[in-house]
mmCIF file of C-alpha atoms in Angstrom:
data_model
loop_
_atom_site.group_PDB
_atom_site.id
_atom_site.type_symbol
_atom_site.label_atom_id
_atom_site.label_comp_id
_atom_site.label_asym_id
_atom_site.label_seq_id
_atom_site.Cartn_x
_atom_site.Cartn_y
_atom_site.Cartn_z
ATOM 1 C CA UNK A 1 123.713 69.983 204.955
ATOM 2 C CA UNK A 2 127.197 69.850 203.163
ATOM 3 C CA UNK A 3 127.916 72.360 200.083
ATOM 4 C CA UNK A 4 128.086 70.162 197.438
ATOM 5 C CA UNK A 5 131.684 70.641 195.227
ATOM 6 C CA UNK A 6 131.969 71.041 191.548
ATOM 7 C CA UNK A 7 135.647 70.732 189.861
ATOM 8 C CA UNK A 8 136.577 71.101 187.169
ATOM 9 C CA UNK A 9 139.740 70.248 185.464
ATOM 10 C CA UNK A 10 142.209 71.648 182.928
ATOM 11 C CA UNK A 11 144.568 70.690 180.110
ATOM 12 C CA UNK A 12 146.246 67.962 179.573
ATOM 13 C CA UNK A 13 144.052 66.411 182.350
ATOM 14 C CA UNK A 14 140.543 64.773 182.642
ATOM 15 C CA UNK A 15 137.848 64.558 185.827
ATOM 16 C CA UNK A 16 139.909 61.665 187.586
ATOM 17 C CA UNK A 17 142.850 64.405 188.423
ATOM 18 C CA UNK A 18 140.516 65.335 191.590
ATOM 19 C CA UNK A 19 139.915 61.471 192.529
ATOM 20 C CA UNK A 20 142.626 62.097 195.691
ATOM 21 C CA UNK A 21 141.508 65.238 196.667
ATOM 22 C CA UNK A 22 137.340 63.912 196.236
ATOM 23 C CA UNK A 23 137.685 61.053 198.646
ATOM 24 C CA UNK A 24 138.831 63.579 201.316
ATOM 25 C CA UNK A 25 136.089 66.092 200.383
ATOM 26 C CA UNK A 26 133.516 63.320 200.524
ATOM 27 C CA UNK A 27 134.752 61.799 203.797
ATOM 28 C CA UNK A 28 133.683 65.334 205.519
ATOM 29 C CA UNK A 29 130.066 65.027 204.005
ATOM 30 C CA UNK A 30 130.273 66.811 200.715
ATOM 31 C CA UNK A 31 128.740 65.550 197.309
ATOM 32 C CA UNK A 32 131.826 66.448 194.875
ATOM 33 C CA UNK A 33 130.903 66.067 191.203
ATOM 34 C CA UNK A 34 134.312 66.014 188.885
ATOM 35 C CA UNK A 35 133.055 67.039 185.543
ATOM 36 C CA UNK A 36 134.730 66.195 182.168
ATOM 37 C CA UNK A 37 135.232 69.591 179.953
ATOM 38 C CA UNK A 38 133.063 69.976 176.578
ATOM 39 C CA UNK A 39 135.751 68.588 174.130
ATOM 40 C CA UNK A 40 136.849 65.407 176.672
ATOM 41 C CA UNK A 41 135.044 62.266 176.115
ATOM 42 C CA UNK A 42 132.742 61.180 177.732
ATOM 43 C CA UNK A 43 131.400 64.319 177.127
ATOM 44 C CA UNK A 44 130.614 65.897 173.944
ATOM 45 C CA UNK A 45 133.632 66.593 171.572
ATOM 46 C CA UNK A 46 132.248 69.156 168.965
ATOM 47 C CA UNK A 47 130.330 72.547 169.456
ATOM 48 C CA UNK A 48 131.227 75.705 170.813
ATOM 49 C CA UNK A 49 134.715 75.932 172.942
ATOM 50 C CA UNK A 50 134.330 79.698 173.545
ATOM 51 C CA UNK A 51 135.156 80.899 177.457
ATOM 52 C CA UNK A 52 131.868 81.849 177.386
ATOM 53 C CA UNK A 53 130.035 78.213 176.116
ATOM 54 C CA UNK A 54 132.120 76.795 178.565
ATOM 55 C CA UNK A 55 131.081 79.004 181.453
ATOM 56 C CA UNK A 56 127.558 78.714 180.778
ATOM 57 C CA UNK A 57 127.933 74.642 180.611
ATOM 58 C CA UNK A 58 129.724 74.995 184.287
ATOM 59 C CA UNK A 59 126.520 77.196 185.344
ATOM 60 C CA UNK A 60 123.977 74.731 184.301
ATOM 61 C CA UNK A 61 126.306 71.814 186.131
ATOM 62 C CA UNK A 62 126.241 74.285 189.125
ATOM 63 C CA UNK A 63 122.364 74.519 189.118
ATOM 64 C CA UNK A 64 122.294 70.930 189.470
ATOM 65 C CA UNK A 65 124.774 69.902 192.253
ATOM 66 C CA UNK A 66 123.519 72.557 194.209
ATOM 67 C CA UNK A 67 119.440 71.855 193.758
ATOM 68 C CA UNK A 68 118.953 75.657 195.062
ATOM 69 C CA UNK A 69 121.973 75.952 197.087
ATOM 70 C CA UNK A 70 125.028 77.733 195.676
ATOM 71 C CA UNK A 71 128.087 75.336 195.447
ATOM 72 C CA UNK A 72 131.813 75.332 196.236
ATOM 73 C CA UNK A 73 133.990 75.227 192.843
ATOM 74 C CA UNK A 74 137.313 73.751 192.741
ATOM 75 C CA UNK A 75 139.023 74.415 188.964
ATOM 76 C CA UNK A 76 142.660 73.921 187.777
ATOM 77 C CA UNK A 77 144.072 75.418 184.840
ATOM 78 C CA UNK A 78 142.083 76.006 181.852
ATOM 79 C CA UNK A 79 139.346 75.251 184.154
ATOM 80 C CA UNK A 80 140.085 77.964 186.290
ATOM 81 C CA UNK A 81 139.464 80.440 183.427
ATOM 82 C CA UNK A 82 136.264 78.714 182.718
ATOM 83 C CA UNK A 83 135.822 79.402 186.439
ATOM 84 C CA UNK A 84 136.062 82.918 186.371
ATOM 85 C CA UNK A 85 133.604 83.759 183.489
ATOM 86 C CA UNK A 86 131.513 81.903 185.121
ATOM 87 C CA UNK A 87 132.139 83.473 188.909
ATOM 88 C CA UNK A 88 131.391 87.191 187.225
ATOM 89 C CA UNK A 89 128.419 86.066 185.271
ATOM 90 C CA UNK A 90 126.730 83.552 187.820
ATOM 91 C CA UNK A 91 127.794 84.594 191.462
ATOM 92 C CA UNK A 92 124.395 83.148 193.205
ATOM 93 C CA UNK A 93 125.333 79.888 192.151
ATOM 94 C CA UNK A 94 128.878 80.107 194.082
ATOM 95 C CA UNK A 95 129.618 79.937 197.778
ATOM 96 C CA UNK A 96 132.973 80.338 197.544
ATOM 97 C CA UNK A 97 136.191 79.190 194.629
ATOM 98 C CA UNK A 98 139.404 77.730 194.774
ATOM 99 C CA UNK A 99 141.248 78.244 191.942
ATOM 100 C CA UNK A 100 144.603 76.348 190.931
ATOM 101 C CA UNK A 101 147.773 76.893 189.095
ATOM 102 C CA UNK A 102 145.020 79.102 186.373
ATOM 103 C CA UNK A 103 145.490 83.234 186.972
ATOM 104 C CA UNK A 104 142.897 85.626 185.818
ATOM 105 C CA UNK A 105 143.141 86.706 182.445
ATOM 106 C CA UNK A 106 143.670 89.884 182.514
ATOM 107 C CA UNK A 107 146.426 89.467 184.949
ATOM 108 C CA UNK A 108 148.133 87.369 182.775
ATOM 109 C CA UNK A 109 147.892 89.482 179.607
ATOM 110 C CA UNK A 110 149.540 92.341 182.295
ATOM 111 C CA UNK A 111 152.411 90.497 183.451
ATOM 112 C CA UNK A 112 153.165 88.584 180.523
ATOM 113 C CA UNK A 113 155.148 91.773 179.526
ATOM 114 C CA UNK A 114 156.872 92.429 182.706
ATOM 115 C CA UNK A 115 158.083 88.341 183.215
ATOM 116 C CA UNK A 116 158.668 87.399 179.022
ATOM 117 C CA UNK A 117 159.819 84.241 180.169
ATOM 118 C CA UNK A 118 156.246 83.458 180.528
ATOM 119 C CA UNK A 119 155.543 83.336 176.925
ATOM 120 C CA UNK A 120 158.545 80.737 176.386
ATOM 121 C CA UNK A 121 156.630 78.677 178.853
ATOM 122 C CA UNK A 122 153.345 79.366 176.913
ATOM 123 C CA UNK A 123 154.946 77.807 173.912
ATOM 124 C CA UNK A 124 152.881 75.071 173.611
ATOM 125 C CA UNK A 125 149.865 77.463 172.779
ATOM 126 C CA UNK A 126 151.323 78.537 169.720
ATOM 127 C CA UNK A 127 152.331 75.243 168.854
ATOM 128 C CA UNK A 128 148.705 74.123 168.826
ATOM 129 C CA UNK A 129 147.714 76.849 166.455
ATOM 130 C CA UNK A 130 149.131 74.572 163.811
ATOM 131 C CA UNK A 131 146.233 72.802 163.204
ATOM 132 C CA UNK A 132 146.289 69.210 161.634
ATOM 133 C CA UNK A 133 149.787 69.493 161.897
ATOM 134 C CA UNK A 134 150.217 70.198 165.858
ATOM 135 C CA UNK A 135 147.492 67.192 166.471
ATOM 136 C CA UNK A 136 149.353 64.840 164.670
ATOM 137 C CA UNK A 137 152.580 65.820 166.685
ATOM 138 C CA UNK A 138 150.738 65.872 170.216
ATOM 139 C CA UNK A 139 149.316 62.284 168.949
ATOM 140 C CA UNK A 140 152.669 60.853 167.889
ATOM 141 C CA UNK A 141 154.985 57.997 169.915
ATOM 142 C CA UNK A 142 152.090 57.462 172.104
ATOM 143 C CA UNK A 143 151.234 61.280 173.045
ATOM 144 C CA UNK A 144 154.724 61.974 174.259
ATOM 145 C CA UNK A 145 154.479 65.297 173.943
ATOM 146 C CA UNK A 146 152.224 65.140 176.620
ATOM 147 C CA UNK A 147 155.039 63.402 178.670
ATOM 148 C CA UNK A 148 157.044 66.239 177.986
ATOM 149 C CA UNK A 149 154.366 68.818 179.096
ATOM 150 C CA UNK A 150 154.057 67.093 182.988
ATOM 151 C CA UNK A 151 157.955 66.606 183.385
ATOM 152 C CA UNK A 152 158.194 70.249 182.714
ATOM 153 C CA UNK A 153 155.506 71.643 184.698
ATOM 154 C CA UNK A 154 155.379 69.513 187.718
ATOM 155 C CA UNK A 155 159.418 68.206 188.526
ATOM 156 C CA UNK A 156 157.844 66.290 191.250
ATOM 157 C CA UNK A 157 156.455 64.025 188.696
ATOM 158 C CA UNK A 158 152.973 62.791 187.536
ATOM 159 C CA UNK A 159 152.199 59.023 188.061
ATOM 160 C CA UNK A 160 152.111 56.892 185.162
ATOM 161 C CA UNK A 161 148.981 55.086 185.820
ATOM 162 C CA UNK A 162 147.016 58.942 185.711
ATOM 163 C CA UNK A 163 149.298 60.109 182.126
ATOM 164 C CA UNK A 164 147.654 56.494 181.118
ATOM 165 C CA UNK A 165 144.521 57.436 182.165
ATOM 166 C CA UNK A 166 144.543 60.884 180.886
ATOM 167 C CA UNK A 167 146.352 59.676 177.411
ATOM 168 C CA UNK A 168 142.984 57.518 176.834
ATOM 169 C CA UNK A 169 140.556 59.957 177.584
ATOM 170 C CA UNK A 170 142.625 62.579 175.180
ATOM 171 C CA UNK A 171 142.703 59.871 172.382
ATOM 172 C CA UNK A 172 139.371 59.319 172.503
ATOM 173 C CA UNK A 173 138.500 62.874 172.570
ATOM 174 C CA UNK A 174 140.872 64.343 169.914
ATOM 175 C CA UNK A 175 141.447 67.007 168.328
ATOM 176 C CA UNK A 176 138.717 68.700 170.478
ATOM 177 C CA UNK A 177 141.546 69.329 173.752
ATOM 178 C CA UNK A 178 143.915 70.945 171.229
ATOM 179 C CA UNK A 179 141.613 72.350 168.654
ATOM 180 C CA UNK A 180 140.148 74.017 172.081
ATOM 181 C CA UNK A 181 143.332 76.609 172.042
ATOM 182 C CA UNK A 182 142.582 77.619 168.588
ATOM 183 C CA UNK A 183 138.414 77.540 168.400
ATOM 184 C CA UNK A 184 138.169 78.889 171.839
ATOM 185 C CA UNK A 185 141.115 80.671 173.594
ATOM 186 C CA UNK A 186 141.403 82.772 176.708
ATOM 187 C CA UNK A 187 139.565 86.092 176.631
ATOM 188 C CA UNK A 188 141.300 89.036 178.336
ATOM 189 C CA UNK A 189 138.245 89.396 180.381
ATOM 190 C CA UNK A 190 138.317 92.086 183.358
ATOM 191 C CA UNK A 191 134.851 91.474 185.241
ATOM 192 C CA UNK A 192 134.869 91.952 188.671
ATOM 193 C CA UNK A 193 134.192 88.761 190.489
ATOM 194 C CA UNK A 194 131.845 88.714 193.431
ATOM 195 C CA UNK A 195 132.512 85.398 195.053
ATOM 196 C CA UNK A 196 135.177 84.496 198.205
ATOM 197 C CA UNK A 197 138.256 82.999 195.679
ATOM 198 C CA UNK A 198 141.286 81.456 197.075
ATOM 199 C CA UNK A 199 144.407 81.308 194.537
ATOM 200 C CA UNK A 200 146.599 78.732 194.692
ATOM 201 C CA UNK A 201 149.885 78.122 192.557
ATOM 202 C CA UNK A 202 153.110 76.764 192.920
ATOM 203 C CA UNK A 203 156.589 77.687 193.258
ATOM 204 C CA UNK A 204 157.837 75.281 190.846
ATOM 205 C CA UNK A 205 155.630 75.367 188.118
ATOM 206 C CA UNK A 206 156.735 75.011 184.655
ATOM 207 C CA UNK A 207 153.876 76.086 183.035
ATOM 208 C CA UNK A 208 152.586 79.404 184.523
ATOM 209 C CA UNK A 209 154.990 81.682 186.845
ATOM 210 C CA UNK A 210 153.429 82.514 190.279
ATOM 211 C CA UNK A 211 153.895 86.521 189.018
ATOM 212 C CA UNK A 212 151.036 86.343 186.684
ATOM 213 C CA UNK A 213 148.964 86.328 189.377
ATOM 214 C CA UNK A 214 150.426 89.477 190.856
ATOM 215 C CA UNK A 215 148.095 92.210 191.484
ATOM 216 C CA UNK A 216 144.712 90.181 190.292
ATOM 217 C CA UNK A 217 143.505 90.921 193.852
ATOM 218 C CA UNK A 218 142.270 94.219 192.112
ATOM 219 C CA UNK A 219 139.363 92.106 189.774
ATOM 220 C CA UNK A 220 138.416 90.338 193.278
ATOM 221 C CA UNK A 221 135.273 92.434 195.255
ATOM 222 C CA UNK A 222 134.765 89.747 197.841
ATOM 223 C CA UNK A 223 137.485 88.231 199.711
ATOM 224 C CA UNK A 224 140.386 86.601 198.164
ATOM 225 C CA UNK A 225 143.415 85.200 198.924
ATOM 226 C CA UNK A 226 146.564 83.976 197.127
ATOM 227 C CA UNK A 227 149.066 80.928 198.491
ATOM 228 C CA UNK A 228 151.958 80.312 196.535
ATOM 229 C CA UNK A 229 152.822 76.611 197.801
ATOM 230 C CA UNK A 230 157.151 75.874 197.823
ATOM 231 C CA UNK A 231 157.860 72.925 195.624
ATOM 232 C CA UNK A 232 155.009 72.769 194.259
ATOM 233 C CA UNK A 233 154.519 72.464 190.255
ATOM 234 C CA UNK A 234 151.554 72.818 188.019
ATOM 235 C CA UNK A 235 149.669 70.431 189.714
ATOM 236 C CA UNK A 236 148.912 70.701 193.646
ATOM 237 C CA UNK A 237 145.803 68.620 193.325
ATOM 238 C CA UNK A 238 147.973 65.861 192.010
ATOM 239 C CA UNK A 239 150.621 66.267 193.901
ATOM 240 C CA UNK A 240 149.491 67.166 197.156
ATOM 241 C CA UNK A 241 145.738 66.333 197.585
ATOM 242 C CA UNK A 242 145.866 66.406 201.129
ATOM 243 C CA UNK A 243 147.214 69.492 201.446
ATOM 244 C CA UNK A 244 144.692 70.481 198.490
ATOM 245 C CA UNK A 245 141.461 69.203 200.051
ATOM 246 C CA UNK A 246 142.724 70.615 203.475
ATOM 247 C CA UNK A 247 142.915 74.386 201.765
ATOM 248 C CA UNK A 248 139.169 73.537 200.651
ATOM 249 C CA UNK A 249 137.963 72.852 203.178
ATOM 250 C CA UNK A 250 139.408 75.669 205.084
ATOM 251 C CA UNK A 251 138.776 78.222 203.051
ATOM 252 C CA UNK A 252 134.802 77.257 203.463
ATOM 253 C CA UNK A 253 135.168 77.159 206.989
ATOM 254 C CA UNK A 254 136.274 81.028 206.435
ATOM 255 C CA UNK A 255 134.103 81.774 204.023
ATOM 256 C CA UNK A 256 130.938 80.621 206.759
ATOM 257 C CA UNK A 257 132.239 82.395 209.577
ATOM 258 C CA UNK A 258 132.595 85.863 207.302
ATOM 259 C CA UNK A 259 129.470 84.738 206.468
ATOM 260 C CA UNK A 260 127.966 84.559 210.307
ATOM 261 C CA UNK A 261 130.044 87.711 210.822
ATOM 262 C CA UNK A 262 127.907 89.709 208.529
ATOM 263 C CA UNK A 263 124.541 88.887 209.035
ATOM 264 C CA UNK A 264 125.258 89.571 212.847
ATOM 265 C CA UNK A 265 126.568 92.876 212.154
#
């Protein structure tokens, strides 16, 4: 039987971002499940946005898709670090992770002060401590500023029929995707994770510089891996889901035969 696949996606995004790389997952036998975040409509828009509420509302989604069986997780950007909480505080529910274009926390926080460059790209974090007055702004001419945030981060270019899609689901859903950065942040968290993670993140992102993820192979006691794809921008599940679903599916494949490896040893 198949592992069944949970992803999970991040900001300013929605469940269909994985739609590509799904169909390729599901044509090799896996169940994928492509969850909306707490705070995206059509799930629920108030409540707790901590790391931690988040991580525990991946775990229970876990539990199901996998009926007993731990599950592959595939998580992009502020779903990645809803992916590791949940990695270090639920391993049994995990065969293996593949995290995009999302570094560890703590790895951030550390090279944040050797790349400072990062923190102009971070920008739009501060902006959206502004409270009434950043939703309004994100919300005006059409949610342009969300046009600005995938030109920057991805130059290869996000189709217009997904920023459509993803506009709606963010109108529907606000202020809950911005009010997130302010009611639940990023905690610098530093918990060893136990579960085979492969890190992927592109050369050409505009929103997070491949060196934050420098030297997070430390917080990783399993196997893990890091690919920095060329060209590539904030998105590689967008803009290369072939390539995407291929490193899925590839990394399982490793993480089985490590698997056979040790129980013949």
């Amino acid at each position: 039987m198949r592992a069944g696949v949970v992803c999970l996606h991040g900001f300013p995004d929605d469940a269909s971002t994985f739609d590509a790389v799904a169909g390729r997952l599901a044509a090799r036998g896996h169940r994928v499940t492509s969850v909306y975040l707490r705070g995206y409509s059509p799930s629920p828009t108030n409540g707790d946005f901590s790391i931690s509420a988040l991580a525990e509302d991946l775990a229970a989604i876990a539990r199901e898709v996998g009926t007993g069986e731990p599950v592959v997780l595939l998580a992009h950007d502020y779903g990645a670090q809803i992916a590791y909480a949940a990695l270090s505080a639920h391993a049994e529910l995990f065969l293996t992770a593949v995290l995009l274009s999302g570094a560890y926390p703590a790895a951030i926080y550390q090279n944040t002060w050797r790349h400072p460059r990062q923190v102009w790209l971070s920008r739009y974090i501060i902006f959206f401590q502004f409270g009434d007055f950043a939703d309004k702004l994100v919300a005006r001419n059409d949610y342009a500023a969300l046009d600005r945030l995938w030109d920057r981060w991805s130059p290869r270019g996000i189709d217009h029929t997904h920023r459509v899609r993803v506009k709606s689901t963010i109108e529907r859903s606000m202020p809950a995707p911005i009010a997130m950065y302010r009611g639940g942040g990023f905690s610098v968290g530093s918990a060893r994770i136990f579960v085979p993670t492969l890190f992927i993140t592109g050369s050409a992102d505009g929103c997070s510089l491949p060196a934050m993820s420098d030297g997070q192979q430390q917080y990783f006691s399993d196997r893990y891996e890091r690919q920095i794809w060329s060209d590539i921008g904030h998105f590689p599940q967008l803009e290369d889901p072939e390539r995407t679903a291929r490193a899925v599916l590839d990394w399982l494949d490793i993480t089985r035969t490590h698997e056979r490896q040790n129980r013949s040893d």
